[in-house]
Every structure is written in C-alpha cells, then in structure tokens.
Coordinates of C-alpha atoms and ligand atoms in Angstrom, one line a residue:
X13 CA 136.4 -299.2 -85.8
X14 CA 134.3 -296.3 -86.4
X15 CA 130.7 -297.4 -86.1
X16 CA 130.6 -298.7 -83.4
X17 CA 127.0 -297.0 -82.6
X18 CA 123.4 -298.6 -81.9
X19 CA 120.0 -297.0 -84.2
X20 CA 118.2 -294.5 -82.7
X21 CA 115.5 -296.5 -84.1
X22 CA 116.2 -299.6 -81.7
X23 CA 117.5 -297.4 -79.5
X24 CA 113.7 -296.2 -79.0
X25 CA 112.9 -298.9 -78.6
X26 CA 114.9 -300.5 -75.5
X27 CA 114.3 -300.3 -72.2
X28 CA 116.3 -297.6 -70.9
X29 CA 119.3 -298.6 -67.7
X30 CA 121.6 -295.8 -67.9
X31 CA 123.6 -297.9 -70.4
X32 CA 126.4 -296.1 -72.4
X33 CA 125.5 -295.4 -76.1
X34 CA 126.4 -294.1 -79.2
X35 CA 124.7 -291.7 -81.6
X36 CA 125.7 -290.6 -84.4
X37 CA 123.2 -288.9 -86.9
X38 CA 121.6 -284.7 -87.7
X39 CA 120.8 -282.0 -86.0
X40 CA 117.2 -281.3 -86.4
X41 CA 116.6 -278.4 -83.8
X42 CA 118.6 -277.7 -80.5
X43 CA 116.7 -276.1 -78.0
X44 CA 117.9 -273.8 -74.9
X45 CA 121.3 -275.0 -75.0
X46 CA 120.1 -277.5 -73.6
X47 CA 118.0 -280.4 -75.8
X48 CA 119.0 -281.4 -79.1
X49 CA 116.6 -283.7 -81.3
X50 CA 118.9 -286.0 -83.6
X51 CA 117.8 -288.1 -86.6
X52 CA 120.0 -290.7 -88.3
X53 CA 117.2 -291.5 -90.9
X54 CA 116.3 -294.8 -89.0
X55 CA 112.9 -293.5 -88.1
X56 CA 111.3 -290.1 -88.1
X57 CA 111.8 -290.1 -84.8
X58 CA 114.1 -287.7 -83.5
X59 CA 116.6 -289.1 -80.3
X60 CA 117.2 -286.6 -77.7
X61 CA 120.1 -285.6 -76.2
X62 CA 120.6 -283.8 -73.4
X63 CA 123.1 -281.3 -73.4
X64 CA 124.5 -281.0 -69.3
X65 CA 124.5 -277.0 -69.0
X66 CA 128.6 -276.5 -68.5
X67 CA 129.5 -279.3 -70.4
X68 CA 130.5 -277.4 -73.6
X69 CA 131.9 -274.3 -74.5
X70 CA 129.9 -271.4 -75.8
X71 CA 131.8 -271.5 -79.1
X72 CA 130.9 -275.7 -79.2
X73 CA 127.8 -274.6 -78.6
X74 CA 127.1 -272.7 -81.0
X75 CA 128.1 -275.4 -83.9
X76 CA 125.4 -277.7 -82.8
X77 CA 122.9 -276.3 -85.6
X78 CA 119.5 -277.8 -87.7
X79 CA 121.7 -280.3 -90.3
X80 CA 125.2 -280.6 -87.9
X81 CA 126.2 -283.7 -87.6
X82 CA 127.3 -285.4 -84.5
X83 CA 128.7 -288.4 -82.9
X84 CA 127.2 -288.4 -78.8
X85 CA 128.3 -290.7 -76.4
X86 CA 126.1 -290.9 -73.3
X87 CA 123.7 -293.2 -71.0
X88 CA 120.4 -294.0 -72.2
X89 CA 118.3 -292.9 -69.6
X90 CA 114.1 -292.7 -69.1
X91 CA 113.3 -289.9 -70.0
X92 CA 110.8 -287.3 -68.4
X93 CA 110.1 -285.5 -71.4
X94 CA 106.3 -286.4 -73.0
X95 CA 106.0 -288.2 -76.4
X96 CA 109.8 -290.0 -75.1
X97 CA 110.4 -293.4 -73.2
X98 CA 114.2 -292.8 -73.9
X99 CA 117.1 -290.0 -74.5
X100 CA 120.6 -289.7 -73.9
X101 CA 122.7 -287.8 -71.5
X102 CA 125.3 -287.0 -73.3
X103 CA 129.3 -287.2 -71.5
X104 CA 130.7 -286.6 -75.4
X105 CA 129.7 -285.0 -78.1
X106 CA 132.3 -284.0 -81.1
X107 CA 131.4 -282.6 -83.9
X108 CA 131.3 -284.5 -86.8
X109 CA 130.3 -282.1 -90.0
X110 CA 130.0 -278.8 -89.1
X111 CA 126.0 -276.9 -91.5
X112 CA 126.2 -273.4 -91.9
X113 CA 122.8 -272.3 -90.8
X114 CA 121.8 -269.4 -91.8
X115 CA 122.7 -271.3 -95.8
X116 CA 121.0 -274.3 -94.4
X117 CA 117.6 -274.7 -97.5
X118 CA 115.8 -277.5 -94.6
X119 CA 115.0 -275.1 -92.0
X120 CA 113.0 -276.7 -89.5
X121 CA 109.1 -275.7 -90.8
X122 CA 107.1 -276.8 -93.2
X123 CA 108.3 -276.5 -96.8
X124 CA 105.6 -277.3 -100.4
X125 CA 106.5 -280.7 -101.8
X126 CA 107.2 -278.3 -104.9
X127 CA 109.7 -277.0 -103.1
X128 CA 111.1 -280.1 -101.9
X129 CA 111.0 -281.2 -105.1
X130 CA 114.7 -278.4 -105.7
X131 CA 116.2 -279.3 -102.8
X132 CA 115.7 -283.2 -103.9
X133 CA 119.1 -284.0 -102.9
X134 CA 118.1 -283.0 -99.4
X135 CA 114.8 -284.2 -99.0
X136 CA 115.3 -287.2 -97.7
X137 CA 116.0 -285.6 -94.2
X138 CA 112.4 -284.7 -93.5
X139 CA 110.1 -286.8 -92.0
X140 CA 107.5 -287.1 -95.2
X141 CA 110.6 -288.1 -97.6
X142 CA 112.7 -290.3 -94.7
X143 CA 108.8 -292.4 -94.0
X144 CA 107.7 -292.5 -98.4
X145 CA 111.9 -293.9 -98.9
X146 CA 111.5 -296.1 -96.2
X147 CA 108.5 -297.6 -97.4
X148 CA 109.9 -297.9 -100.8
X149 CA 112.7 -299.9 -99.8
X150 CA 110.4 -302.1 -97.5
X151 CA 107.8 -302.3 -100.8
X152 CA 111.0 -303.2 -103.1
X153 CA 112.5 -305.9 -100.5
X154 CA 108.6 -307.7 -100.4
X155 CA 108.2 -307.8 -104.0
X156 CA 111.9 -310.2 -104.3
X157 CA 110.4 -311.6 -100.9
X158 CA 107.1 -312.9 -102.2
X159 CA 107.7 -314.1 -105.9
X160 CA 111.3 -316.4 -104.4
X161 CA 108.9 -318.0 -101.7
X162 CA 107.1 -318.7 -104.7
X163 CA 109.7 -320.2 -106.8
X164 CA 110.2 -317.7 -109.0
X165 CA 113.2 -317.1 -110.5
X166 CA 114.6 -313.5 -110.8
X167 CA 115.3 -312.7 -114.3
X168 CA 117.4 -308.9 -115.2
X169 CA 116.9 -308.7 -118.5
X170 CA 118.9 -306.2 -120.8
X171 CA 118.9 -302.3 -120.5
X172 CA 119.9 -301.8 -123.7
X173 CA 117.8 -303.0 -127.0
X174 CA 118.2 -303.1 -130.4
X175 CA 114.3 -303.7 -130.8
X176 CA 111.9 -300.9 -130.7
X177 CA 108.7 -303.4 -131.9
X178 CA 107.4 -303.1 -128.5
X179 CA 105.3 -300.3 -129.7
X180 CA 104.9 -299.8 -125.6
X181 CA 105.9 -296.1 -125.9
X182 CA 108.6 -293.4 -127.1
X183 CA 112.4 -294.5 -127.1
X184 CA 115.1 -293.1 -125.9
X185 CA 118.0 -293.6 -128.6
X186 CA 121.7 -295.2 -127.1
X187 CA 124.1 -294.2 -129.7
X188 CA 127.6 -293.3 -129.8
X189 CA 128.0 -291.5 -133.0
X190 CA 128.7 -288.0 -133.3
X191 CA 125.6 -285.9 -133.2
X192 CA 127.4 -283.0 -135.1
X193 CA 128.8 -285.3 -138.2
X194 CA 126.8 -288.6 -137.9
X195 CA 127.4 -291.3 -141.1
X196 CA 125.4 -291.2 -143.7
X197 CA 124.2 -293.8 -145.9
X198 CA 123.7 -293.4 -149.6
X199 CA 120.2 -292.0 -149.2
X200 CA 121.5 -289.7 -146.6
X201 CA 119.9 -290.8 -143.2
X202 CA 122.7 -291.5 -140.4
X203 CA 124.1 -295.0 -141.1
X204 CA 123.7 -296.6 -137.8
X205 CA 125.7 -299.7 -139.5
X206 CA 128.4 -297.6 -138.1
X207 CA 127.4 -297.2 -134.7
X208 CA 128.8 -298.8 -131.1
X209 CA 125.8 -302.1 -131.8
X210 CA 126.4 -301.9 -135.9
X211 CA 122.7 -301.2 -135.5
X212 CA 120.5 -298.6 -133.9
X213 CA 119.6 -299.0 -129.9
X214 CA 117.3 -297.8 -127.4
X215 CA 116.6 -298.6 -123.9
X216 CA 114.7 -300.6 -123.0
X217 CA 110.3 -299.8 -122.6
X218 CA 110.0 -303.3 -120.7
X219 CA 111.7 -306.8 -120.2
X220 CA 108.3 -308.7 -121.2
X221 CA 109.2 -310.3 -124.4
X222 CA 112.8 -311.3 -122.8
X223 CA 111.0 -312.7 -119.9
X224 CA 108.6 -314.6 -122.1
X225 CA 111.9 -316.3 -123.5
X226 CA 112.8 -317.0 -120.0
X227 CA 109.2 -318.0 -118.7
X228 CA 109.0 -320.7 -121.6
X229 CA 112.6 -322.4 -119.5
X230 CA 112.1 -321.7 -115.8
X231 CA 108.0 -322.0 -115.9
X232 CA 107.9 -318.4 -113.6
X233 CA 110.2 -315.5 -113.7
X234 CA 110.2 -311.9 -113.0
X235 CA 111.4 -308.8 -114.0
X236 CA 112.5 -305.9 -111.7
X237 CA 114.2 -302.8 -112.8
X238 CA 114.3 -299.1 -114.5
X239 CA 112.7 -299.2 -117.7
X240 CA 112.5 -295.3 -119.6
X241 CA 109.8 -293.9 -121.4
X242 CA 110.4 -290.4 -124.0
X243 CA 106.6 -290.1 -123.3
X244 CA 105.4 -286.2 -123.4
X245 CA 103.5 -286.5 -120.8
X246 CA 103.6 -283.9 -117.8
X247 CA 101.2 -286.0 -115.3
X248 CA 100.6 -286.9 -111.8
X249 CA 101.9 -290.2 -112.8
X250 CA 104.1 -290.8 -115.6
X251 CA 108.0 -290.6 -115.5
X252 CA 110.7 -290.8 -118.0
X253 CA 112.7 -293.4 -115.2
X254 CA 110.9 -295.3 -113.9
X255 CA 110.9 -299.2 -111.8
X256 CA 108.5 -301.8 -113.8
X257 CA 108.3 -305.4 -112.1
X258 CA 107.3 -307.8 -114.6
X259 CA 106.1 -311.5 -113.5
X260 CA 106.0 -314.0 -116.8
X261 CA 104.6 -316.9 -116.3
X262 CA 103.9 -320.8 -118.3
X263 CA 100.7 -322.5 -117.5
X264 CA 98.8 -319.3 -116.4
X265 CA 95.4 -317.8 -118.0
X266 CA 93.9 -314.6 -118.1
X267 CA 92.3 -315.5 -114.8
X268 CA 95.8 -317.2 -113.0
X269 CA 97.1 -314.1 -114.1
X270 CA 94.5 -312.1 -112.4
X271 CA 94.7 -314.1 -109.1
X272 CA 98.8 -313.7 -109.4
X273 CA 98.5 -310.2 -109.3
X274 CA 95.9 -309.7 -106.4
X275 CA 97.9 -312.0 -104.0
X276 CA 101.0 -310.1 -105.0
X277 CA 99.6 -306.9 -104.7
X278 CA 98.1 -308.0 -101.6
X279 CA 101.1 -309.3 -100.4
X280 CA 103.0 -306.5 -100.8
X281 CA 101.0 -304.2 -98.7
X282 CA 100.5 -306.4 -96.1
X283 CA 104.1 -306.4 -95.7
X284 CA 104.5 -303.0 -95.7
X285 CA 101.5 -302.8 -93.5
X286 CA 103.8 -305.3 -90.7
X287 CA 107.1 -303.4 -91.0
X288 CA 106.3 -299.6 -91.2
X289 CA 103.1 -299.1 -89.5
X290 CA 104.9 -295.8 -87.8
X291 CA 105.7 -294.6 -91.5
X292 CA 102.2 -295.5 -92.6
X293 CA 100.5 -293.6 -89.7
X294 CA 102.5 -290.6 -90.3
X295 CA 101.6 -290.5 -94.0
X296 CA 98.6 -290.8 -93.2
X297 CA 98.2 -287.7 -90.7
X298 CA 100.0 -285.7 -93.6
X299 CA 97.8 -286.6 -96.2
X300 CA 94.8 -286.4 -93.8
X301 CA 96.5 -282.6 -93.4
X302 CA 97.4 -282.1 -97.0
X303 CA 93.1 -282.9 -98.5
X304 CA 92.1 -280.4 -95.5
X305 CA 92.2 -278.2 -98.1
X306 CA 90.3 -279.8 -100.8
X307 CA 86.4 -279.2 -101.1
X308 CA 84.8 -282.2 -99.1
X309 CA 83.9 -284.1 -102.5
X310 CA 87.9 -284.3 -103.5
X311 CA 88.6 -285.7 -100.1
X312 CA 89.3 -289.6 -99.7
X313 CA 86.5 -291.6 -97.5
X314 CA 88.9 -293.3 -96.3
X315 CA 92.2 -292.2 -94.5
X316 CA 95.7 -293.9 -95.7
X317 CA 95.6 -297.3 -93.8
X318 CA 92.0 -297.8 -93.5
X319 CA 92.3 -297.5 -97.6
X320 CA 95.2 -300.5 -97.8
X321 CA 93.0 -302.5 -94.9
X322 CA 90.0 -302.5 -97.2
X323 CA 92.2 -303.8 -100.4
X324 CA 94.2 -306.2 -98.1
X325 CA 90.6 -307.9 -96.9
X326 CA 88.8 -307.2 -100.6
X327 CA 88.7 -308.8 -104.0
X328 CA 89.1 -306.4 -106.7
X329 CA 86.4 -306.4 -108.8
X330 CA 86.2 -308.1 -111.8
X331 CA 84.4 -306.0 -115.2
X332 CA 84.9 -306.7 -118.6
X333 CA 85.9 -303.7 -121.1
X334 CA 82.3 -304.0 -122.3
X335 CA 80.5 -303.9 -119.2
X336 CA 82.9 -300.5 -118.3
X337 CA 82.3 -299.2 -120.8
X338 CA 78.4 -299.4 -120.5
X339 CA 78.5 -298.3 -117.4
X340 CA 80.5 -295.2 -118.2
X341 CA 77.3 -295.0 -120.9
X342 CA 74.6 -295.0 -118.2
X343 CA 76.7 -293.1 -115.7
X344 CA 75.4 -289.9 -114.4
X345 CA 79.0 -288.1 -115.3
X346 CA 78.0 -289.1 -118.9
X347 CA 74.8 -288.2 -118.6
X348 CA 75.3 -284.3 -118.0
X349 CA 78.1 -284.2 -120.4
X350 CA 81.0 -283.7 -117.3
X351 CA 83.8 -286.6 -119.4
X352 CA 86.3 -284.2 -121.3
X353 CA 86.4 -287.6 -123.8
X354 CA 84.0 -289.2 -125.8
X355 CA 82.7 -292.6 -124.2
X356 CA 81.8 -295.4 -126.9
X357 CA 83.1 -299.2 -127.2
X358 CA 86.4 -299.0 -128.7
X359 CA 87.7 -296.4 -126.7
X360 CA 91.2 -296.2 -125.0
X361 CA 90.2 -295.4 -122.2
X362 CA 91.4 -292.2 -120.8
X363 CA 92.5 -291.3 -117.0
X364 CA 89.0 -289.8 -115.9
X365 CA 86.9 -292.5 -116.6
X366 CA 89.3 -295.6 -114.8
X367 CA 88.6 -292.7 -112.0
X368 CA 84.9 -292.6 -112.0
X369 CA 84.6 -296.6 -112.8
X370 CA 87.3 -296.9 -109.5
X371 CA 86.3 -294.1 -107.5
X372 CA 82.8 -293.4 -108.1
X373 CA 80.7 -296.8 -109.0
X374 CA 82.9 -299.5 -107.5
X375 CA 84.5 -297.7 -105.0
X376 CA 87.6 -300.2 -104.7
X377 CA 90.5 -301.3 -107.5
X378 CA 88.7 -302.9 -110.1
X379 CA 90.5 -305.4 -112.6
X380 CA 89.5 -304.5 -116.6
X381 CA 89.4 -307.4 -119.2
X382 CA 88.5 -308.7 -123.3
X383 CA 89.8 -304.9 -124.6
X384 CA 90.2 -303.9 -128.2
X385 CA 92.4 -305.7 -129.8
X386 CA 92.9 -302.7 -131.7
X387 CA 93.9 -300.4 -128.9
X388 CA 96.7 -302.9 -127.5
X389 CA 99.8 -304.7 -127.8
X390 CA 100.6 -307.5 -131.2
X391 CA 101.5 -310.3 -128.6
X392 CA 98.1 -310.3 -126.7
X393 CA 96.1 -313.6 -126.8
X394 CA 92.9 -312.8 -129.0
X395 CA 89.7 -314.5 -127.2
X396 CA 87.0 -316.0 -129.7
X397 CA 85.1 -312.9 -130.5
X398 CA 88.2 -312.3 -132.8
X399 CA 87.3 -308.2 -131.1
X400 CA 88.6 -308.5 -128.2
X401 CA 92.3 -309.7 -126.3
X402 CA 92.6 -311.3 -122.8
X403 CA 94.0 -308.3 -121.3
X404 CA 93.9 -307.6 -118.1
X405 CA 94.2 -304.0 -116.6
X406 CA 94.5 -303.2 -112.9
X407 CA 92.8 -299.5 -111.6
X408 CA 93.1 -298.2 -108.8
X409 CA 91.5 -295.5 -106.4
X410 CA 93.6 -292.5 -106.7
X411 CA 96.2 -293.8 -109.2
X412 CA 94.4 -295.3 -112.4
X413 CA 96.1 -297.9 -113.8
X414 CA 98.6 -299.5 -111.7
X415 CA 98.8 -303.1 -113.7
X416 CA 98.7 -303.4 -116.9
X417 CA 99.1 -307.5 -118.0
X418 CA 97.7 -310.4 -120.6
X419 CA 97.9 -313.6 -121.4
X420 CA 100.0 -314.1 -124.6
X421 CA 99.2 -315.2 -127.9
X422 CA 101.1 -318.6 -127.8
X423 CA 99.7 -320.0 -131.3
X424 CA 102.1 -319.0 -133.8
X425 CA 100.3 -318.5 -136.7
X426 CA 97.6 -316.4 -134.8
X427 CA 100.5 -314.6 -133.7
X428 CA 102.2 -314.2 -136.9
X429 CA 99.1 -312.8 -138.4
X430 CA 98.6 -310.1 -136.4
X431 CA 102.7 -309.2 -136.3
X432 CA 101.8 -308.5 -139.7
X433 CA 98.5 -307.2 -139.5
X434 CA 100.3 -304.4 -136.9
X435 CA 103.1 -303.5 -139.1
X436 CA 105.7 -305.3 -136.1
X437 CA 108.6 -306.8 -137.8
X438 CA 108.4 -310.6 -137.8
X439 CA 112.3 -310.8 -139.6
X440 CA 113.2 -308.7 -136.0
X441 CA 111.7 -311.0 -133.3
X442 CA 112.9 -314.7 -135.0
X443 CA 114.3 -315.1 -131.3
X444 CA 110.3 -314.2 -129.9
X445 CA 108.7 -316.1 -132.0
X446 CA 111.4 -319.3 -131.7
X447 CA 109.1 -320.2 -128.0
X448 CA 106.4 -320.8 -129.8
X449 CA 107.9 -322.9 -132.3
X450 CA 109.9 -324.8 -130.2
X451 CA 107.0 -325.7 -126.7
X452 CA 105.0 -323.7 -126.9
X453 CA 102.7 -322.4 -123.9
X454 CA 100.4 -320.6 -122.7
X455 CA 101.1 -318.1 -120.6
X456 CA 100.9 -314.7 -119.6
X457 CA 102.5 -312.0 -117.4
X458 CA 102.0 -308.5 -116.1
X459 CA 103.8 -305.5 -115.8
X460 CA 102.8 -303.4 -112.2
X461 CA 104.9 -299.6 -112.1
X462 CA 106.3 -299.7 -109.2
X463 CA 106.2 -295.9 -108.2
X464 CA 102.2 -296.0 -109.0
X465 CA 102.3 -298.7 -106.5
X466 CA 104.4 -296.6 -104.0
X467 CA 102.2 -293.8 -104.9
X468 CA 99.3 -295.7 -103.7
X469 CA 100.9 -297.6 -100.9
X470 CA 101.8 -293.7 -99.5
X471 CA 99.2 -291.6 -100.8
X472 CA 101.7 -289.1 -102.1
X473 CA 99.7 -287.6 -105.2
X474 CA 102.9 -286.9 -107.3
X475 CA 104.9 -289.5 -108.6
X476 CA 108.0 -286.8 -108.6
X477 CA 107.5 -287.7 -105.0
X478 CA 108.2 -291.0 -104.7
X479 CA 111.3 -291.8 -106.2
X480 CA 114.3 -290.0 -105.6
X481 CA 115.5 -288.1 -108.6
X482 CA 112.8 -287.8 -110.4
X483 CA 113.6 -287.9 -114.6
X484 CA 110.3 -286.4 -116.6
X485 CA 110.5 -283.9 -120.0
X486 CA 113.2 -280.8 -119.5
X487 CA 113.9 -282.0 -115.8
X488 CA 117.2 -284.3 -114.9
X489 CA 118.7 -282.4 -112.1
X490 CA 121.2 -284.8 -109.5
Ligands
ATP505 P1 99.1 -295.7 -118.8 O1 98.1 -296.1 -119.8 O2 99.1 -295.0 -117.7 O3 100.3 -294.4 -119.7 P2 100.5 -297.9 -120.3 O4 99.8 -298.4 -120.4 O5 101.9 -297.2 -120.8 O6 100.0 -297.3 -118.9 P3 101.7 -300.0 -119.7 O7 103.0 -300.2 -120.8 O8 101.2 -301.8 -119.4 O9 101.2 -298.6 -119.4 O10 103.2 -300.6 -118.1 C1 103.2 -301.6 -117.6 C2 103.0 -300.1 -115.9 O11 103.7 -299.4 -116.1 C3 101.4 -299.7 -116.2 O12 100.7 -300.3 -115.5 C4 102.0 -298.9 -114.6 O13 102.0 -298.7 -113.7 C5 103.2 -298.0 -115.6 N1 103.5 -297.2 -116.0 C6 103.7 -297.2 -117.5 N2 104.3 -295.8 -117.8 C7 104.5 -295.2 -116.8 C8 105.8 -294.1 -116.7 N3 105.9 -293.4 -117.4 N4 105.9 -293.8 -115.1 C9 106.2 -294.5 -114.4 N5 104.9 -295.5 -114.4 C10 104.4 -296.1 -115.6
MN506 MN1 102.0 -294.6 -121.0

C-alpha cells in the first residue's frame, strides 16, 4: 500500500512524541539545504521537514526544488522554529517527481491574480487558491447538509434541454449537425428535425421548471448543478458556466421563501466559519492587504470575518421594489447625478443602484420584493395590484444580486394569460402547465448563484477566482 501517510493538517494538530510518520506533498521552499517547507493541500500551513546535514548526497539535495513532490518518512518532534508546533526529522526522503525550478511558473513570491488566472492549472498550489477552494468545498457540502437535514430531495435536473422558453438568458446550442453544411428545409433554414434530438436543443439556463415538477410531488426539492448562459457580459460576477442551487417548495408563499433563503445563507456561512476558520482568516488578511491600495472610501468598513459574522447575526433588510426606487430617487447620489443609468419606477435596477442600496444605504443584505411584472419572468405570481409580481431578489454587499426567486403563478388561467402576453409557447410547455392542471398548489423557490456565494464568503472580487476553470467570453482554456 502506497498511501500510508498522515495529512499535514492532521499532523500539525497532533502532539509530537517522536512517533514515526510518513508525509507526502510538494516542496514550497527549501532553505539552507536543511529546511523543507512541504505542503499537501490539506492546509495552507506547511510542514517543516528537517534534513540532517550529510543525510543526502549533493545530487539529491539539488533535486529538492520548489514544487518537486516528495515522500518523507521521519519522526514528528516538537519544533523550535516559530509558527509551528510540530516538525519532522527526516530519516528517508524519496523524490516522487522532479520539478525544473527554472521553468516552474509559480516562484515563491507574490503573483497577481490576473497572472494566476493564466496558469489556473497550477494556481491551486498557492495559499490564496488553496484557501478559496477548500472553502468552496465546505460551502458545497453545507448546501447538501442543510437541505438534507430539512428533508429536501436532491434532484438532478437535465443539463440538455429542448425548451428555450424560459427567457433567463442567451443559450448555448447543443447539436451534432455538420456546421459546414447543415441540412436545410424548404425555407432554407436549418432543419433541426435532422438533429440528434429531432429538435433544437440547448444547455440549460436554469433547472427551475423541472424543479417545479418535482416539488409538486415531493413538496420540497433542490437542485445543485451547472448552468450555462451565453451572455456576453464581461463582468466580475458573470460566468458562462456557473453552478446554481435551486430549491423549489410546494406550500410556500413569498415570505416562507424569503425565510428559507435567509436561513440557508446563514447556515452555510456559519458552517464555513466553523470548519474553515483558518482559511477564512487567511483570506481576510489577503483582502485587507488588497484593499490597502484602494482609496479610503472604496475600502470595506468591516473585515471579512466581521462581515460574515454580521450577516449571521442580523436579519436582512426587506423592502419592496417601489420603496427601493424611492430611496434611490431621494439619494444624494441621484441628486448629484452620480448614477450612470436613470432611475424611475419600472427600470430593471442596474448594479450601481443595487450596490447603493446595500453598501451605502442599508449596509447589509437586502431582499427586494414586488418587482414590476414587465421585467420579470412569466412564471412569477401576479400581485393584487396587477402591476407587480411576488418576486424577491437578495442583494449582497460587494456582489449585488446573489439570489433571484419568486412565488410561482399557480393559477392556471393567470399563468396561461401571462404566457400569451409574453409570447411563451404554451404547447412546448405542456408538461409544465400540467402541474397547474392536476392539483396545483401555492409554491415558491429561488436560485442562488454558487460562485457569487463563494465570492461573498471568500472576499474574492472577481468571480473567475472562485471557480477552478472559468468559462467567459473568448476564454475556455484548461
Ligand atoms: P444578473 O442580473 O446578475 O445577471 P440574473 O437576474 O440573470 O442575474 P437569475 O436568472 O435570477 O439571475 O439567476 C439566479 C442567480 O444565479 C442570480 O441571483 C445569480 O446569483 C446567479 N447568476 C445569474 N447569472 C449568472 C452568471 N452569468 N454567472 C454567475 N452567476 C450567475
Ligand atoms: Mn443575467
């Protein structure tokens, strides 16, 4: 058996008593031909391996370079060096993989996040990305734990869909047709009847509609899967491929929906705080460092940890869209013409407006409800006023929209009328309408963009830095 090793995280937490241990990892640094800082990705803390003088020949010493991989056996002893309790006095060092130090792009020094994006295949080996991706893992685990404990059923909704009726964004087409000479019908347009599925197909932009089908049987379900949007927006919070969590619940109204979303967000943040404290502290420090280069008024008022604690301990602000527009119209920013985009009832709020509300006005997450129906999807439940729908967006400091959700229109006639108005083809969505025909119930749900959540928790400003291999316009390396 090869993998008889102790992980460095575990070893660093034990009381050293000279016990023999085996560790494996990658060399971060090697000082004075004597001290190896070894990392295996279980923690940002390196294990110090001490090489006795004369133990290795000159040629072997030369091969212990940054990023070479080693198997080390030795005794765990109390460390005299500062910053660590335990070190390993090596008795045997085996080089598993050499690394040409001259060619290795990740020298032990500070690199910009932009540069690291170009070597995304190696950036996991940095402290920043080590911390980000361990936190991402914990958050994903917490998502499942939260819903599982509440009795929700995890649904895997399809990734390839033939319905292009949701209107949530631009779609990527899935086809096996020959792009050079596709079959054409009499009008000269591409004949998708000849395509793999006998119709045109796309990558999903949301699992919601299928989620609703399941919720009207299991009562409470959630999805957690990849989502694709061919939107050509090169922003720090949009990806062409991202992961979304979409709970959908029968017997919930909008308020139940908001309560669940708040509880859920608090739970997963708390879980990361309890299980990744060290990584979060590292990221907090990184963020503080990064913000030093910003002018005072652009820096966060709270450190990362304080911000997360604040979110766990304080209820989100809840306001209506109409109230939000009033606040914006009354704001100094509006009066001084600081907003690039106009503000009036009916607008789809721009990121600058959302950020004003959360970062300047309320200084906490805000849930906005009751959006004009004209700017929201066809399935959202119409309010009594006939103008607004039971939608809710959660806006988070530094991120903007993190959750989009609504109570769904469960009344069949209303839903069909709305589909007609919005030119959503009812024939194609016959299966969706069946849920309204056969035992319809009040129900609601929301979508949380997982990467935006990871951004919020890790304090990373660019969404490209919280997903392993980001897909964005003109970029799909790795
Ligand atoms: P935005 O206005 O920010 O583009 P949206 O209104 O298109 O968001 P929804 O369709 O409501 O978003 O999707 C639900 C959630 O999915 C959003 O609240 C957000 O967290 C996330 N999300 C949406 N689009 C993207 C994207 N391109 N990349 C990453 N996350 C996204
Ligand atoms: Mn969008």
